[in-house]
PDB file of C-alpha atoms in Angstrom:
ATOM      1  CA  MET A   1      14.597  95.047 111.986  1.00 81.00           C
ATOM      2  CA  ASN A   2      17.693  95.516 114.162  1.00 93.00           C
ATOM      3  CA  TRP A   3      19.296  92.776 116.274  1.00 96.00           C
ATOM      4  CA  TYR A   4      17.575  93.807 119.505  1.00 96.00           C
ATOM      5  CA  GLU A   5      14.130  93.930 117.880  1.00 95.00           C
ATOM      6  CA  LYS A   6      14.666  90.394 116.558  1.00 94.00           C
ATOM      7  CA  LEU A   7      15.530  89.107 120.039  1.00 94.00           C
ATOM      8  CA  ASN A   8      12.768  91.096 121.725  1.00 92.00           C
ATOM      9  CA  LYS A   9      10.154  89.745 119.298  1.00 91.00           C
ATOM     10  CA  TYR A  10      11.257  86.125 119.804  1.00 89.00           C
ATOM     11  CA  PHE A  11      12.086  85.861 123.537  1.00 89.00           C
ATOM     12  CA  PRO A  12       9.510  86.279 126.328  1.00 87.00           C
ATOM     13  CA  ILE A  13       9.648  89.634 128.129  1.00 88.00           C
ATOM     14  CA  GLU A  14      10.658  87.992 131.408  1.00 89.00           C
ATOM     15  CA  GLU A  15      13.793  86.564 129.757  1.00 90.00           C
ATOM     16  CA  MET A  16      14.875  89.739 127.974  1.00 92.00           C
ATOM     17  CA  LYS A  17      17.517  92.151 129.123  1.00 95.00           C
ATOM     18  CA  SER A  18      16.865  95.764 128.182  1.00 95.00           C
ATOM     19  CA  LYS A  19      18.621  97.163 125.116  1.00 96.00           C
ATOM     20  CA  GLU A  20      20.522  99.493 127.451  1.00 97.00           C
ATOM     21  CA  HIS A  21      21.707  96.488 129.494  1.00 97.00           C
ATOM     22  CA  MET A  22      22.987  94.648 126.419  1.00 97.00           C
ATOM     23  CA  ASP A  23      24.577  97.785 124.953  1.00 98.00           C
ATOM     24  CA  LEU A  24      26.362  98.367 128.269  1.00 98.00           C
ATOM     25  CA  LEU A  25      27.595  94.761 128.339  1.00 98.00           C
ATOM     26  CA  LEU A  26      28.835  95.041 124.749  1.00 98.00           C
ATOM     27  CA  LYS A  27      30.666  98.256 125.624  1.00 98.00           C
ATOM     28  CA  GLU A  28      31.886  97.743 129.200  1.00 98.00           C
ATOM     29  CA  LYS A  29      32.365  93.961 129.098  1.00 98.00           C
ATOM     30  CA  ALA A  30      33.503  93.770 125.478  1.00 97.00           C
ATOM     31  CA  ASP A  31      36.341  91.471 126.512  1.00 98.00           C
ATOM     32  CA  ILE A  32      33.805  88.733 127.409  1.00 98.00           C
ATOM     33  CA  TYR A  33      30.323  89.728 126.076  1.00 98.00           C
ATOM     34  CA  HIS A  34      29.879  89.292 122.321  1.00 98.00           C
ATOM     35  CA  LYS A  35      27.304  89.641 119.553  1.00 98.00           C
ATOM     36  CA  ASP A  36      27.373  87.400 116.472  1.00 97.00           C
ATOM     37  CA  GLU A  37      24.858  88.700 113.961  1.00 96.00           C
ATOM     38  CA  GLY A  38      23.866  87.828 110.431  1.00 94.00           C
ATOM     39  CA  PRO A  39      20.833  88.294 108.186  1.00 93.00           C
ATOM     40  CA  ASN A  40      19.145  85.217 109.702  1.00 94.00           C
ATOM     41  CA  HIS A  41      20.559  85.038 113.231  1.00 96.00           C
ATOM     42  CA  VAL A  42      21.565  86.859 116.394  1.00 97.00           C
ATOM     43  CA  MET A  43      23.679  85.198 119.059  1.00 97.00           C
ATOM     44  CA  MET A  44      24.697  86.977 122.252  1.00 98.00           C
ATOM     45  CA  TYR A  45      27.262  85.093 124.303  1.00 98.00           C
ATOM     46  CA  VAL A  46      29.817  85.315 127.083  1.00 98.00           C
ATOM     47  CA  GLU A  47      33.260  83.803 126.642  1.00 98.00           C
ATOM     48  CA  THR A  48      35.568  83.514 129.637  1.00 98.00           C
ATOM     49  CA  ASP A  49      38.836  81.613 129.956  1.00 97.00           C
ATOM     50  CA  ASP A  50      37.060  78.403 130.969  1.00 96.00           C
ATOM     51  CA  PHE A  51      33.518  78.454 129.533  1.00 98.00           C
ATOM     52  CA  VAL A  52      31.028  79.941 127.063  1.00 98.00           C
ATOM     53  CA  PHE A  53      27.537  81.038 128.080  1.00 98.00           C
ATOM     54  CA  VAL A  54      24.943  81.520 125.324  1.00 98.00           C
ATOM     55  CA  ASP A  55      22.766  84.402 126.483  1.00 97.00           C
ATOM     56  CA  TYR A  56      20.486  84.480 123.412  1.00 96.00           C
ATOM     57  CA  LEU A  57      20.382  82.418 120.225  1.00 95.00           C
ATOM     58  CA  PHE A  58      17.881  83.457 117.583  1.00 93.00           C
ATOM     59  CA  VAL A  59      17.538  81.898 114.135  1.00 93.00           C
ATOM     60  CA  SER A  60      14.836  83.403 111.894  1.00 90.00           C
ATOM     61  CA  LYS A  61      11.919  81.185 110.917  1.00 85.00           C
ATOM     62  CA  ASP A  62      13.021  81.444 107.259  1.00 86.00           C
ATOM     63  CA  ALA A  63      16.400  79.866 108.061  1.00 84.00           C
ATOM     64  CA  ARG A  64      15.300  77.124 110.468  1.00 81.00           C
ATOM     65  CA  GLY A  65      16.016  73.570 109.413  1.00 82.00           C
ATOM     66  CA  GLN A  66      18.986  74.665 107.282  1.00 87.00           C
ATOM     67  CA  GLY A  67      21.703  73.939 109.846  1.00 90.00           C
ATOM     68  CA  LEU A  68      22.422  77.527 110.909  1.00 94.00           C
ATOM     69  CA  GLY A  69      21.862  76.868 114.636  1.00 93.00           C
ATOM     70  CA  LYS A  70      24.076  73.777 114.441  1.00 95.00           C
ATOM     71  CA  LYS A  71      26.783  75.771 112.622  1.00 96.00           C
ATOM     72  CA  LEU A  72      26.727  78.527 115.283  1.00 97.00           C
ATOM     73  CA  LEU A  73      26.965  75.996 118.126  1.00 97.00           C
ATOM     74  CA  ASN A  74      29.762  74.101 116.340  1.00 97.00           C
ATOM     75  CA  GLU A  75      31.756  77.349 116.107  1.00 97.00           C
ATOM     76  CA  LEU A  76      31.421  77.680 119.888  1.00 98.00           C
ATOM     77  CA  LYS A  77      32.278  73.990 120.439  1.00 98.00           C
ATOM     78  CA  GLU A  78      35.516  74.498 118.488  1.00 97.00           C
ATOM     79  CA  LYS A  79      36.689  76.745 121.347  1.00 97.00           C
ATOM     80  CA  GLY A  80      37.016  73.549 123.420  1.00 97.00           C
ATOM     81  CA  LYS A  81      35.224  74.920 126.497  1.00 97.00           C
ATOM     82  CA  PRO A  82      31.977  73.942 128.217  1.00 98.00           C
ATOM     83  CA  ILE A  83      28.949  75.739 126.751  1.00 98.00           C
ATOM     84  CA  ILE A  84      26.075  76.647 129.059  1.00 98.00           C
ATOM     85  CA  LEU A  85      22.646  78.026 128.269  1.00 96.00           C
ATOM     86  CA  GLU A  86      19.243  78.602 129.834  1.00 95.00           C
ATOM     87  CA  VAL A  87      16.118  77.209 128.196  1.00 91.00           C
ATOM     88  CA  GLU A  88      12.432  77.162 128.983  1.00 84.00           C
ATOM     89  CA  PRO A  89      11.138  73.825 130.280  1.00 80.00           C
ATOM     90  CA  VAL A  90       9.013  71.885 127.783  1.00 66.00           C
ATOM     91  CA  ASP A  91       5.507  73.304 127.632  1.00 67.00           C
ATOM     92  CA  TYR A  92       3.326  70.816 125.792  1.00 57.00           C
ATOM     93  CA  GLU A  93       1.033  73.633 124.639  1.00 65.00           C
ATOM     94  CA  ASP A  94       3.997  75.460 123.085  1.00 61.00           C
ATOM     95  CA  THR A  95       5.607  73.247 120.436  1.00 59.00           C
ATOM     96  CA  ASP A  96       8.598  75.611 120.119  1.00 71.00           C
ATOM     97  CA  THR A  97       9.821  74.645 123.609  1.00 69.00           C
ATOM     98  CA  LYS A  98       9.787  70.958 122.653  1.00 75.00           C
ATOM     99  CA  LYS A  99      11.590  71.642 119.343  1.00 82.00           C
ATOM    100  CA  ARG A 100      14.186  73.771 121.123  1.00 83.00           C
ATOM    101  CA  GLN A 101      14.883  71.057 123.719  1.00 85.00           C
ATOM    102  CA  ARG A 102      15.153  68.391 120.978  1.00 89.00           C
ATOM    103  CA  PHE A 103      17.556  70.587 119.004  1.00 92.00           C
ATOM    104  CA  TYR A 104      19.903  71.045 121.960  1.00 94.00           C
ATOM    105  CA  ALA A 105      19.709  67.328 122.841  1.00 94.00           C
ATOM    106  CA  ARG A 106      20.713  66.459 119.242  1.00 94.00           C
ATOM    107  CA  GLU A 107      23.663  68.834 119.613  1.00 96.00           C
ATOM    108  CA  GLY A 108      24.891  66.932 122.680  1.00 96.00           C
ATOM    109  CA  PHE A 109      23.600  69.252 125.411  1.00 96.00           C
ATOM    110  CA  LYS A 110      22.617  67.692 128.739  1.00 95.00           C
ATOM    111  CA  HIS A 111      20.124  68.953 131.285  1.00 94.00           C
ATOM    112  CA  ALA A 112      21.880  69.915 134.540  1.00 95.00           C
ATOM    113  CA  GLU A 113      19.330  68.192 136.748  1.00 94.00           C
ATOM    114  CA  SER A 114      21.062  69.196 139.983  1.00 96.00           C
ATOM    115  CA  ILE A 115      20.813  72.929 139.215  1.00 97.00           C
ATOM    116  CA  GLY A 116      17.645  74.846 139.968  1.00 95.00           C
ATOM    117  CA  TYR A 117      17.118  78.265 138.392  1.00 96.00           C
ATOM    118  CA  LYS A 118      14.205  80.501 139.375  1.00 96.00           C
ATOM    119  CA  ARG A 119      14.484  84.232 138.775  1.00 93.00           C
ATOM    120  CA  ARG A 120      11.960  86.947 139.451  1.00 92.00           C
ATOM    121  CA  SER A 121      11.544  89.116 136.374  1.00 91.00           C
ATOM    122  CA  LEU A 122      11.967  92.830 136.995  1.00 90.00           C
ATOM    123  CA  ALA A 123       9.754  93.446 133.942  1.00 87.00           C
ATOM    124  CA  THR A 124       6.754  91.347 135.043  1.00 88.00           C
ATOM    125  CA  ASN A 125       7.544  90.566 138.706  1.00 90.00           C
ATOM    126  CA  GLU A 126       6.756  86.909 137.931  1.00 89.00           C
ATOM    127  CA  VAL A 127       9.090  84.082 138.921  1.00 91.00           C
ATOM    128  CA  ASN A 128      10.501  82.470 135.807  1.00 89.00           C
ATOM    129  CA  GLU A 129      11.882  78.928 135.999  1.00 92.00           C
ATOM    130  CA  LEU A 130      14.442  77.865 133.407  1.00 93.00           C
ATOM    131  CA  GLU A 131      16.506  74.749 132.850  1.00 94.00           C
ATOM    132  CA  ILE A 132      20.278  74.832 132.559  1.00 96.00           C
ATOM    133  CA  LEU A 133      21.653  72.872 129.609  1.00 96.00           C
ATOM    134  CA  PHE A 134      25.337  72.297 128.978  1.00 98.00           C
ATOM    135  CA  TRP A 135      27.761  70.699 126.576  1.00 98.00           C
ATOM    136  CA  SER A 136      31.243  69.838 127.753  1.00 97.00           C
ATOM    137  CA  PRO A 137      34.243  68.500 125.847  1.00 96.00           C
ATOM    138  CA  THR A 138      35.803  67.359 129.153  1.00 91.00           C
ATOM    139  CA  ASP A 139      32.810  65.923 131.044  1.00 88.00           C
ATOM    140  CA  ASP A 140      32.577  68.824 133.498  1.00 93.00           C
ATOM    141  CA  THR A 141      30.557  68.047 136.620  1.00 95.00           C
ATOM    142  CA  GLU A 142      27.255  69.779 137.233  1.00 96.00           C
ATOM    143  CA  LYS A 143      28.895  71.372 140.300  1.00 96.00           C
ATOM    144  CA  SER A 144      31.403  73.017 137.948  1.00 96.00           C
ATOM    145  CA  ILE A 145      28.577  74.171 135.652  1.00 97.00           C
ATOM    146  CA  TYR A 146      26.743  75.555 138.704  1.00 97.00           C
ATOM    147  CA  GLU A 147      29.785  77.647 139.676  1.00 97.00           C
ATOM    148  CA  LYS A 148      30.068  78.977 136.117  1.00 98.00           C
ATOM    149  CA  MET A 149      26.335  79.856 136.122  1.00 97.00           C
ATOM    150  CA  LYS A 150      26.763  81.744 139.405  1.00 97.00           C
ATOM    151  CA  HIS A 151      29.582  83.718 137.792  1.00 97.00           C
ATOM    152  CA  THR A 152      27.380  84.523 134.785  1.00 97.00           C
ATOM    153  CA  TYR A 153      24.435  85.569 136.938  1.00 97.00           C
ATOM    154  CA  GLU A 154      26.573  87.871 139.116  1.00 97.00           C
ATOM    155  CA  ASN A 155      28.634  89.405 136.294  1.00 97.00           C
ATOM    156  CA  ILE A 156      26.230  89.497 133.332  1.00 97.00           C
ATOM    157  CA  HIS A 157      22.568  89.065 134.303  1.00 96.00           C
ATOM    158  CA  THR A 158      22.696  91.444 137.266  1.00 97.00           C
ATOM    159  CA  TYR A 159      25.316  93.830 135.852  1.00 97.00           C
ATOM    160  CA  LYS A 160      24.396  97.368 137.002  1.00 97.00           C
ATOM    161  CA  ASP A 161      20.809  96.166 137.584  1.00 96.00           C
ATOM    162  CA  LYS A 162      19.913  98.928 140.075  1.00 96.00           C
ATOM    163  CA  GLU A 163      21.216 101.575 137.680  1.00 96.00           C
ATOM    164  CA  LEU A 164      19.445 100.079 134.657  1.00 95.00           C
ATOM    165  CA  TYR A 165      16.147  98.874 136.149  1.00 95.00           C
ATOM    166  CA  GLY A 166      15.787 100.919 139.323  1.00 95.00           C
ATOM    167  CA  GLU A 167      15.938  97.782 141.477  1.00 95.00           C
ATOM    168  CA  ALA A 168      18.192  94.795 142.008  1.00 95.00           C
ATOM    169  CA  TYR A 169      17.647  91.212 140.962  1.00 95.00           C
ATOM    170  CA  GLU A 170      17.520  88.633 143.723  1.00 96.00           C
ATOM    171  CA  ASP A 171      20.761  87.349 145.232  1.00 96.00           C
ATOM    172  CA  VAL A 172      22.481  84.528 143.342  1.00 97.00           C
ATOM    173  CA  ASP A 173      21.948  82.074 146.226  1.00 96.00           C
ATOM    174  CA  VAL A 174      18.173  82.624 146.002  1.00 96.00           C
ATOM    175  CA  VAL A 175      18.052  82.247 142.214  1.00 97.00           C
ATOM    176  CA  LEU A 176      20.439  79.320 141.674  1.00 97.00           C
ATOM    177  CA  THR A 177      20.396  76.149 143.735  1.00 96.00           C
ATOM    178  CA  TYR A 178      22.543  73.035 143.592  1.00 96.00           C
ATOM    179  CA  GLU A 179      21.505  69.589 144.851  1.00 93.00           C
ATOM    180  CA  ALA A 180      24.587  67.359 145.027  1.00 85.00           C
ATOM    181  CA  GLU A 181      22.563  64.148 145.268  1.00 81.00           C
ATOM    182  CA  LYS A 182      21.084  64.868 141.807  1.00 78.00           C
ATOM    183  CA  ASP A 183      24.485  65.425 140.206  1.00 77.00           C
ATOM    184  CA  GLN A 184      25.022  62.176 138.292  1.00 62.00           C
ATOM    185  CA  ALA A 185      28.291  63.339 136.712  1.00 50.00           C
ATOM    186  CA  SER A 186      30.070  63.681 140.058  1.00 47.00           C
ATOM    187  CA  LEU A 187      29.177  60.171 141.294  1.00 45.00           C
TER     188      LEU A 187
END
């Protein structure tokens, strides 16, 4: 099974980029969009001068509980930049969402409570709500994380969307919201 098939099998359709989208990012944005792949994992991530965004992190069922996810995140932490990712809210009927949230909490990731993220899927036309989690070596504010997420959405998630999908994703200001009064880090 190739890297894209692994991701496509694990992640919900509304969260997946097309293979063409990811191939284009790997080719045309190779300076910032990266693939880290091994027999038991696939990690797609963006690295800019001031942050890392984990687009997809997959660890095979056979390798879970062996520290591979922790090792991959620690390699990113060693870069000394904030790390941002999107994760499904806890669904009590889906134990994987709870395990995933617990894993990231153990790794020091915080929920950016002031950032709202609702994106309409071009694949299903359904609105998908995700939570933004982040880890920061320098106690970045949620406002700073919000600005970095906007950058990611505009430069990665919607990259050539009309060309690739035949229609555009919603504007960044519709998809991402920031509520200053909820930002505990900036108080």
